[in-house]
Coordinates of C-alpha atoms in Angstrom, one line a residue:
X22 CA 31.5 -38.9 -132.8
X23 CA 30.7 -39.6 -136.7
X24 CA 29.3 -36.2 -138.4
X25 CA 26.7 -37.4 -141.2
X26 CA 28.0 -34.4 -143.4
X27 CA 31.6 -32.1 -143.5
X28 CA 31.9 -29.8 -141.0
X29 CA 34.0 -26.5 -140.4
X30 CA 34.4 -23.4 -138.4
X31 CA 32.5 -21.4 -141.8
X32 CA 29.6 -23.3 -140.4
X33 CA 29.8 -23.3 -136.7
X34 CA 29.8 -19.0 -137.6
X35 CA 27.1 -19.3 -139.9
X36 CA 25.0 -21.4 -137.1
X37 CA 26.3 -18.6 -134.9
X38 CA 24.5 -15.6 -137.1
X39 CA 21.3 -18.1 -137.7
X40 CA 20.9 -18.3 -133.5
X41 CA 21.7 -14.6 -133.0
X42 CA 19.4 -13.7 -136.1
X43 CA 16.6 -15.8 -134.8
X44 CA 16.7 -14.3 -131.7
X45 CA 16.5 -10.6 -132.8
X46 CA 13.4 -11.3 -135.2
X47 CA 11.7 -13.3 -132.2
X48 CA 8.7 -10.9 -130.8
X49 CA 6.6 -12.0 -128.1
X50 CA 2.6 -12.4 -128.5
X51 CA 2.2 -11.3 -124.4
X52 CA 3.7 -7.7 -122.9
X53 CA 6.1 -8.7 -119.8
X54 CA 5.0 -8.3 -116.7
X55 CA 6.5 -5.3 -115.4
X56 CA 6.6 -5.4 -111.3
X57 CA 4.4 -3.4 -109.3
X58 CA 6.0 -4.3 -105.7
X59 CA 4.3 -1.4 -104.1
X60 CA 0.6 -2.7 -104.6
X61 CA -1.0 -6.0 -103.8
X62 CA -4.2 -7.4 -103.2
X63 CA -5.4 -9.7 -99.9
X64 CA -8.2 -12.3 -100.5
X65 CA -10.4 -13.9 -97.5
X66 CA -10.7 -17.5 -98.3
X67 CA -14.0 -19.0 -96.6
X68 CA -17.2 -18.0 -99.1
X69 CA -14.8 -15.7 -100.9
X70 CA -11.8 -18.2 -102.3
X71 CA -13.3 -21.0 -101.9
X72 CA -17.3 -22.4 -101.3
X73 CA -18.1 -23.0 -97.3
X74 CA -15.6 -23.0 -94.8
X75 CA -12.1 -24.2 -95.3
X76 CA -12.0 -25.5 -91.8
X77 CA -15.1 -27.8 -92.0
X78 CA -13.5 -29.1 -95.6
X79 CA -10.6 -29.9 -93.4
X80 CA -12.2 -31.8 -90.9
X81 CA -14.1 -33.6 -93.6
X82 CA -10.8 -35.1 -94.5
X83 CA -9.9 -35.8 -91.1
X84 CA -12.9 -37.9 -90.9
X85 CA -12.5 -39.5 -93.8
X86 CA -9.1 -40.5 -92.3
X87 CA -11.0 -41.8 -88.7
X88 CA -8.7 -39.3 -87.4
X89 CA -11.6 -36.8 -86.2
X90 CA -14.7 -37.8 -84.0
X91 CA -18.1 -38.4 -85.0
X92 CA -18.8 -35.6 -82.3
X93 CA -16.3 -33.5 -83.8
X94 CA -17.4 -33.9 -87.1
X95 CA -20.9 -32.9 -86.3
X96 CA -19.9 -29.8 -84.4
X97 CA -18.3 -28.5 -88.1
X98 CA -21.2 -29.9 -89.9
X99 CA -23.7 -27.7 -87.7
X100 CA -21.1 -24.5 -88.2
X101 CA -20.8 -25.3 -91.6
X102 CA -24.7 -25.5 -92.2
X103 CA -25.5 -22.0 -90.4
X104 CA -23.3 -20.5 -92.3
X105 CA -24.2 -21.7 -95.7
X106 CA -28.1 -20.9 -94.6
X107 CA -27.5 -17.4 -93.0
X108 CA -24.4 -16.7 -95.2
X109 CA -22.7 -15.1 -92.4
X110 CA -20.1 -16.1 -89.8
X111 CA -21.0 -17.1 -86.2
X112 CA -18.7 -16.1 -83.3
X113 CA -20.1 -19.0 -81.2
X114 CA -19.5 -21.6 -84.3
X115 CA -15.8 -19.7 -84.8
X116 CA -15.3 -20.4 -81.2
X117 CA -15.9 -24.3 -81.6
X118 CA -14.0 -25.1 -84.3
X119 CA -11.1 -23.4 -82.7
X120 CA -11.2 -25.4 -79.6
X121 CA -11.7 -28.5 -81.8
X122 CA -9.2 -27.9 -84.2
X123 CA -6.4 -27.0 -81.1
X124 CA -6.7 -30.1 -79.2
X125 CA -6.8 -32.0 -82.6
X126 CA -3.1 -30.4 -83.2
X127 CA -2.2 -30.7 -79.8
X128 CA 1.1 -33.2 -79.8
X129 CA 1.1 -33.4 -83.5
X130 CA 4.2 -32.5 -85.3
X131 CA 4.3 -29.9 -88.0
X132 CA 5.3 -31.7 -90.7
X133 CA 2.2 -34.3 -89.8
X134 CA -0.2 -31.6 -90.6
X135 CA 1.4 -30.1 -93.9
X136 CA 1.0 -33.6 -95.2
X137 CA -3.0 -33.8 -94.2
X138 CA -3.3 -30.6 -95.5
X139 CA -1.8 -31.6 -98.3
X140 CA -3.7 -34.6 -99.2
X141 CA -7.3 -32.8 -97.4
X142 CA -6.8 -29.9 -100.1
X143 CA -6.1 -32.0 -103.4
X144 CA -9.0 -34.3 -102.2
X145 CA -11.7 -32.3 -100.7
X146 CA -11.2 -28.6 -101.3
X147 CA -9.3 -28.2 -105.2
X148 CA -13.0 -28.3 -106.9
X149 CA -14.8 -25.9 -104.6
X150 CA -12.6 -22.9 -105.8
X151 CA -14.5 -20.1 -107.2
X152 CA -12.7 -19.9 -110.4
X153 CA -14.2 -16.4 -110.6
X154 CA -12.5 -15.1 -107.5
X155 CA -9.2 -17.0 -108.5
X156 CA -9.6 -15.2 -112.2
X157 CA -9.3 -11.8 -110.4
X158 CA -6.4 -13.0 -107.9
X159 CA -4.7 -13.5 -111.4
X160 CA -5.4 -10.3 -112.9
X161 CA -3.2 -8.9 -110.2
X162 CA -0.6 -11.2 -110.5
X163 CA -0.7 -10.2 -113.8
X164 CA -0.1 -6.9 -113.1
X165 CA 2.9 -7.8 -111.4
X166 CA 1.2 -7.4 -107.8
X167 CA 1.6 -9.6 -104.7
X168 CA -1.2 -11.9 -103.7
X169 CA -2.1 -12.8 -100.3
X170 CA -4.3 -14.9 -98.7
X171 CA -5.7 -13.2 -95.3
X172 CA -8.0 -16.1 -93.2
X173 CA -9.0 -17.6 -89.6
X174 CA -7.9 -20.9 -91.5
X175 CA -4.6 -22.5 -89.7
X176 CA -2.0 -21.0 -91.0
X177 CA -0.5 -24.1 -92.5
X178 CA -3.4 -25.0 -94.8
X179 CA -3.6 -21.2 -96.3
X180 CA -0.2 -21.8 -97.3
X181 CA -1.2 -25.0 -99.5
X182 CA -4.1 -23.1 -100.9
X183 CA -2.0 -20.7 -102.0
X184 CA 0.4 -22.6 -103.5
X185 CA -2.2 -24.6 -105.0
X186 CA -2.9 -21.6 -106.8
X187 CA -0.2 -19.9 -107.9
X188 CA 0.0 -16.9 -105.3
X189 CA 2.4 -15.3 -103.2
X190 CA 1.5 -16.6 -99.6
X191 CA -0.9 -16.7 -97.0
X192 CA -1.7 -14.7 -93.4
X193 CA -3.8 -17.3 -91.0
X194 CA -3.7 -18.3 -87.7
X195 CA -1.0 -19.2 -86.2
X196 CA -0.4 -21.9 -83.5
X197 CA 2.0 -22.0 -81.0
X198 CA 5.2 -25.2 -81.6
X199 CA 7.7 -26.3 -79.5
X200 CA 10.8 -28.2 -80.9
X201 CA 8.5 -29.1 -84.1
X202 CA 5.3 -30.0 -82.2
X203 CA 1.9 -28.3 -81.8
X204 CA 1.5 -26.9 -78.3
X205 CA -2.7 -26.8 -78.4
X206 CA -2.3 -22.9 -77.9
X207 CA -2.7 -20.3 -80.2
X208 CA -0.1 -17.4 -80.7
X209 CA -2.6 -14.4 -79.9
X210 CA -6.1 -14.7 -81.0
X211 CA -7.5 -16.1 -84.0
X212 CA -6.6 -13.9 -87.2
X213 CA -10.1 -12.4 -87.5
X214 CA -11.9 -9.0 -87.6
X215 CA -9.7 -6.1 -86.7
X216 CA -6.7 -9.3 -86.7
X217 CA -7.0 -9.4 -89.7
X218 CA -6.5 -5.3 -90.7
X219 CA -3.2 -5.8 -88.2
X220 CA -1.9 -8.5 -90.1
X221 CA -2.3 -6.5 -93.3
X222 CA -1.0 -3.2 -92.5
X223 CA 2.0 -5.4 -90.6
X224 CA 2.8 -7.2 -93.9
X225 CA 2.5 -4.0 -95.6
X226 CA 5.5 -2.5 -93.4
X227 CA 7.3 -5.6 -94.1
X228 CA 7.0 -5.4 -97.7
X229 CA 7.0 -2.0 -98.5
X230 CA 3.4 -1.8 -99.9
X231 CA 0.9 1.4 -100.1
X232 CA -2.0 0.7 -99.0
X233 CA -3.9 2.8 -100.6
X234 CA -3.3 1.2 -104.1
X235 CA -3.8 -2.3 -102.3
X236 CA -6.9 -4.2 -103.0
X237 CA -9.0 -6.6 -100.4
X238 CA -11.5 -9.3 -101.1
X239 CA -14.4 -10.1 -98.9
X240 CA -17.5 -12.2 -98.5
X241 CA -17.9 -10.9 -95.3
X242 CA -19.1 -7.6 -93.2
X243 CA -16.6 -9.2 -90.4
X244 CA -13.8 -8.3 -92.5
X245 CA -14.9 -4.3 -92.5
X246 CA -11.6 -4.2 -90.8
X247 CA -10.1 -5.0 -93.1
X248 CA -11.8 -4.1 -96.3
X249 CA -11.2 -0.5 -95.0
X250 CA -7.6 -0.5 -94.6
X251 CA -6.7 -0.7 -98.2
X252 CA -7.7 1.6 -101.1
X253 CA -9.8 -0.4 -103.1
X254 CA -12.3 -2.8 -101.5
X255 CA -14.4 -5.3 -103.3
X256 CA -17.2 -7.4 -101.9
X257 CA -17.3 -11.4 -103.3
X258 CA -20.5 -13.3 -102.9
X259 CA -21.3 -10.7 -100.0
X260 CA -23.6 -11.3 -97.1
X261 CA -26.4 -9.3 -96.8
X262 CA -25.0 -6.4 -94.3
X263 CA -21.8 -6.2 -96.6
X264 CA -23.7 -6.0 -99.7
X265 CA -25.6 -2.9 -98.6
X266 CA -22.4 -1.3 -97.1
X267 CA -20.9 -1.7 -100.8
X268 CA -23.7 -0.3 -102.7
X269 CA -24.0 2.4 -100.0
X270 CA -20.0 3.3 -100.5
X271 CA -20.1 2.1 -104.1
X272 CA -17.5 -0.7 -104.0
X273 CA -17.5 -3.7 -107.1
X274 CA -19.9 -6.5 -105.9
X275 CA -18.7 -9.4 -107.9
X276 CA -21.2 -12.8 -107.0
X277 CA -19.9 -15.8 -108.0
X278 CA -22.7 -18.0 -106.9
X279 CA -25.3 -19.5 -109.4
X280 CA -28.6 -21.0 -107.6
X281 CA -28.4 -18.7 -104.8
X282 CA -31.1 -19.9 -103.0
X283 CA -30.0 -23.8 -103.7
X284 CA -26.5 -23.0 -102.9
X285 CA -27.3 -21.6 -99.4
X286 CA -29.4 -24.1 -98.3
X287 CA -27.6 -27.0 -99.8
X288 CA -26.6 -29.7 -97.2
X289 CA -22.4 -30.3 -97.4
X290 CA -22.0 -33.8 -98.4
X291 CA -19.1 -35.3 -96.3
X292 CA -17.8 -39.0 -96.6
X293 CA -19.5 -41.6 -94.5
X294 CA -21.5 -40.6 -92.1
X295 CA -21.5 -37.1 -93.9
X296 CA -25.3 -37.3 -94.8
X297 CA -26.3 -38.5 -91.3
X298 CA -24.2 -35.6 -89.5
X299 CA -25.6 -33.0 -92.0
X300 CA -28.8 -34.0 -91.4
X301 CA -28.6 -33.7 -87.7
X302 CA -26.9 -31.0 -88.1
X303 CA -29.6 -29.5 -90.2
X304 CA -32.2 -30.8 -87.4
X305 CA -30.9 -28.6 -84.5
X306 CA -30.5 -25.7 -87.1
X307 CA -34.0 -25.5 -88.0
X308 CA -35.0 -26.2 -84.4
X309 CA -33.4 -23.2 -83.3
X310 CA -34.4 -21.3 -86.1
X311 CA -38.2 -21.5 -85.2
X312 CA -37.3 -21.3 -81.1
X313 CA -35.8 -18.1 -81.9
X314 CA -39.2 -16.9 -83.8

């Protein structure tokens, strides 16, 4: 190789000092994260991570793809509706979607579903993150503290959210596989409720957290469970029962939501026949709503 100018070992020890004096007069503008692997905090997803319910996004996509039912669609759509209106989850509503969602997977391979999941989050869910909730994930991954997602959302997609976002992993239900292929059966129940507080307190053993200086994020008074098993709870755009409970036990309320009354009542708007299903969706809604009164 041709050197554009003389060269000897005097200088290859003078770029030596230069390099090693560089580095010593280098100061950072950030402290280092030092790790805190005994703390960490667990974040519900639906209402709390991200707007609505991850599993009707989902089946939005499906749709999209004509690999999900008009039927089915509309089944999400009315689940997805009542619990935008009342704010609240429905046990009934829960119920469907897991049937729906099991003999979807049924005979499916794995890998199959990462790759929807994949594509459904990037296109359908990525803008309906609160970016307020994700700010305070990130404080604690600042703090050099594990974050964990802790939903009813298959088990596979709160993986991809998490990655998405730059967290440690994800606790969600988990369906049963044989040889790489979905089975249509769950492994236990869905992780809900008390499954929820079991599946904290279980990672916590496994990772050799304290509880007490974990943290937990919920929209919802369903995730008391949970909320209660950790030392410092926080309610996220709570529902009405859990917003008292935190004001009556002095938790942080942070709500995310701007328009309230807009937001709640807002129709989803899916692909397609998205307006159609929302609107019929909407119909039998309101139609129970005033059978009820």
């Amino acid at each position: 190789m041709r050197r554009l100018w003389p060269w000897s070992d005097d200088d290859e020890v003078a770029d030596e000092l230069a390099g090693e004096a560089a580095a010593a007069a280098a100061s950072s503008d950030t402290e280092p994260v030092v790790p805190d692997p005994n703390a960490a905090a667990f974040f519900d997803v639906d209402n709390t991570l991200i707007r609505g319910a991850s599993i009707y996004h989902f089946a939005r996509g499906l749709a999209a793809r004509k690999l999900f039912t008009f039927r089915d669609l509309a089944m999400f759509a009315l689940g997805q509706v009542s619990f935008r209106v009342r704010g609240a989850e429905n046990a009934e509503h829960i119920s469907t979607a897991r049937e729906a969602a099991l003999a979807f997977v049924a005979g499916r391979s794995v890998d199959e579903l990462v790759s929807l999941c994949e594509e459904i989050y990037d296109d359908k869910m990525a803008d309906r993150i609160w970016h307020g909730t994700r700010s305070l994930a990130l404080k604690h991954l600042d703090a050099g503290q594990q974050v964990w997602l802790v939903t009813a959302t298959p088990v596979e997609l709160a993986r991809i959210i998490s990655h998405r976002l730059g967290l440690t992993g994800a606790l969600g239900t988990v369906a049963e596989t044989e040889n790489g292929v979905y089975t249509g059966r769950l492994v236990g129940h869905l992780l809900h409720g008390p499954a929820k507080a079991g599946a904290v307190r279980a990672l916590a053993r496994k990772e050799g957290l304290d509880l007490s200086r974990c943290s937990a994020y919920s929209d919802s008074y369903n995730d008391l469970p949970m909320l209660t098993t950790v030392g410092h709870p926080h309610a996220v755009n709570p529902d009405g029962d859990l917003r008292d409970h935190a004001r009556e036990h002095g938790w942080p309320i942070h709500d995310f939501r701007t328009g309230r009354k807009v937001t709640m009542v807002a129709l989803p708007a899916a692909a397609g026949t998205g307006a159609l299903v929302g609107g019929v969706a909407a119909g039998v809604a309101l139609r129970r709503h005033h059978r009820g009164r």
